[in-house]
Amino acid sequence: MSLKYTEDHEWIRVEGDIATVGITEHAQDALGDVVFVDLPEVGQNYAQKETAGVVESVKAAADIYMPVGGEVTEVNETLRAEPSLANSDPLGAGWFFKVRLSDPAQLDALMDEAAYRAFSAG
């Protein structure tokens, strides 16, 4: 599946019932150099749009929101040690966490790439 996007500048890629979540290129551009990430705990359940973590940069701190509800199955431990991966490879090695979807229908409310580009350009 291709990427979906939130109005809070998270991306989500779904494979089966597991979704990988990170911040978009737009978000990392706005934040500047990322210096710290606070990731959710594995096994924790979150509702859609609930705060699941924090990303801090030299300019600002921003909450990371759950694009969909579900249980965190994995976090990117490499990102804790190298938060700059959120800048250098936000759609790849800079992913934040994986979540098991509790309601796949929630994906329908998210934007596709064209809609997100229009949203973030505005």
XYZ file of C-alpha atoms in Angstrom:
122
model
C 0.000 0.000 0.000
C 1.148 3.510 -0.700
C 1.595 6.078 2.009
C -1.282 7.900 3.690
C -0.886 11.201 5.525
C -2.415 13.107 8.444
C -3.047 16.828 8.884
C -0.452 16.650 11.680
C 2.239 15.636 9.150
C 2.618 11.971 10.020
C 2.815 9.320 7.319
C 1.599 5.744 7.586
C 2.403 2.690 5.453
C 0.219 -0.389 5.971
C 1.377 -3.953 5.389
C -1.308 -6.450 6.383
C -2.617 -5.393 9.807
C 0.637 -3.619 10.795
C 1.273 0.031 9.970
C 4.601 1.861 10.107
C 4.418 5.524 11.200
C 6.828 8.439 10.836
C 6.928 12.167 10.188
C 6.795 13.637 6.709
C 9.518 15.504 4.844
C 7.435 18.657 5.343
C 7.418 18.104 9.121
C 11.150 17.521 9.392
C 11.808 20.607 7.201
C 9.646 22.718 9.516
C 11.254 21.322 12.663
C 14.868 21.615 11.573
C 17.544 19.378 13.076
C 15.880 16.698 15.199
C 17.807 16.149 18.438
C 15.505 13.888 20.469
C 12.531 11.563 20.008
C 10.263 10.187 22.711
C 8.681 7.001 21.380
C 5.656 5.096 22.723
C 6.018 1.857 24.669
C 5.578 -1.457 22.881
C 2.273 -3.013 23.942
C 0.618 0.358 24.608
C -2.771 0.924 22.977
C -3.693 4.306 21.526
C -6.807 5.836 20.049
C -6.675 7.583 16.693
C -5.256 11.131 17.067
C -3.954 10.417 20.590
C -0.449 11.697 21.375
C 1.985 8.787 21.051
C 5.350 10.532 21.258
C 7.325 13.731 20.933
C 9.945 14.899 18.489
C 12.273 17.712 19.561
C 14.467 19.796 17.322
C 16.776 22.745 17.754
C 13.769 24.961 16.911
C 10.746 23.342 18.546
C 9.071 20.311 20.047
C 6.078 18.647 18.408
C 3.732 15.879 19.465
C 3.476 12.758 17.328
C -0.156 11.716 16.940
C -1.536 8.270 16.173
C -2.793 8.264 12.574
C -4.970 5.238 13.468
C -5.915 3.478 16.657
C -4.109 0.329 17.696
C -1.377 -1.359 19.694
C 2.280 -0.400 19.314
C 4.164 -3.514 18.205
C 7.645 -2.068 17.650
C 9.588 1.177 18.047
C 12.625 2.315 16.097
C 15.371 2.005 18.709
C 17.938 3.235 16.165
C 16.048 6.529 16.031
C 16.497 6.990 19.791
C 20.266 6.774 19.341
C 20.327 8.700 16.045
C 17.384 11.142 16.015
C 18.881 12.856 12.951
C 17.531 9.921 10.886
C 14.165 11.701 11.096
C 15.802 14.438 8.989
C 18.037 12.429 6.676
C 15.600 9.604 5.870
C 12.124 10.484 7.226
C 10.285 8.034 4.956
C 12.771 5.191 5.470
C 15.238 4.571 8.304
C 13.721 7.485 10.255
C 10.393 5.724 10.928
C 9.062 6.083 14.503
C 6.934 3.053 15.411
C 4.727 0.241 14.148
C 1.153 -0.310 15.226
C -1.357 -3.155 14.828
C -4.531 -1.597 13.399
C -7.599 -1.844 15.602
C -9.914 -0.414 12.910
C -8.569 -0.401 9.328
C -11.548 1.753 8.261
C -9.815 4.689 10.014
C -7.355 4.745 7.098
C -10.156 6.084 4.894
C -10.044 9.426 6.727
C -6.369 9.977 5.875
C -5.005 11.822 2.836
C -3.302 10.278 -0.154
C -0.086 11.845 -1.461
C -1.777 14.297 -3.856
C -4.167 15.559 -1.162
C -1.324 15.855 1.356
C 0.853 17.818 -1.081
C -2.017 20.249 -1.672
C -2.680 20.493 2.082
C 0.956 21.122 3.056
C 1.521 23.598 0.237
C -1.415 25.718 1.431
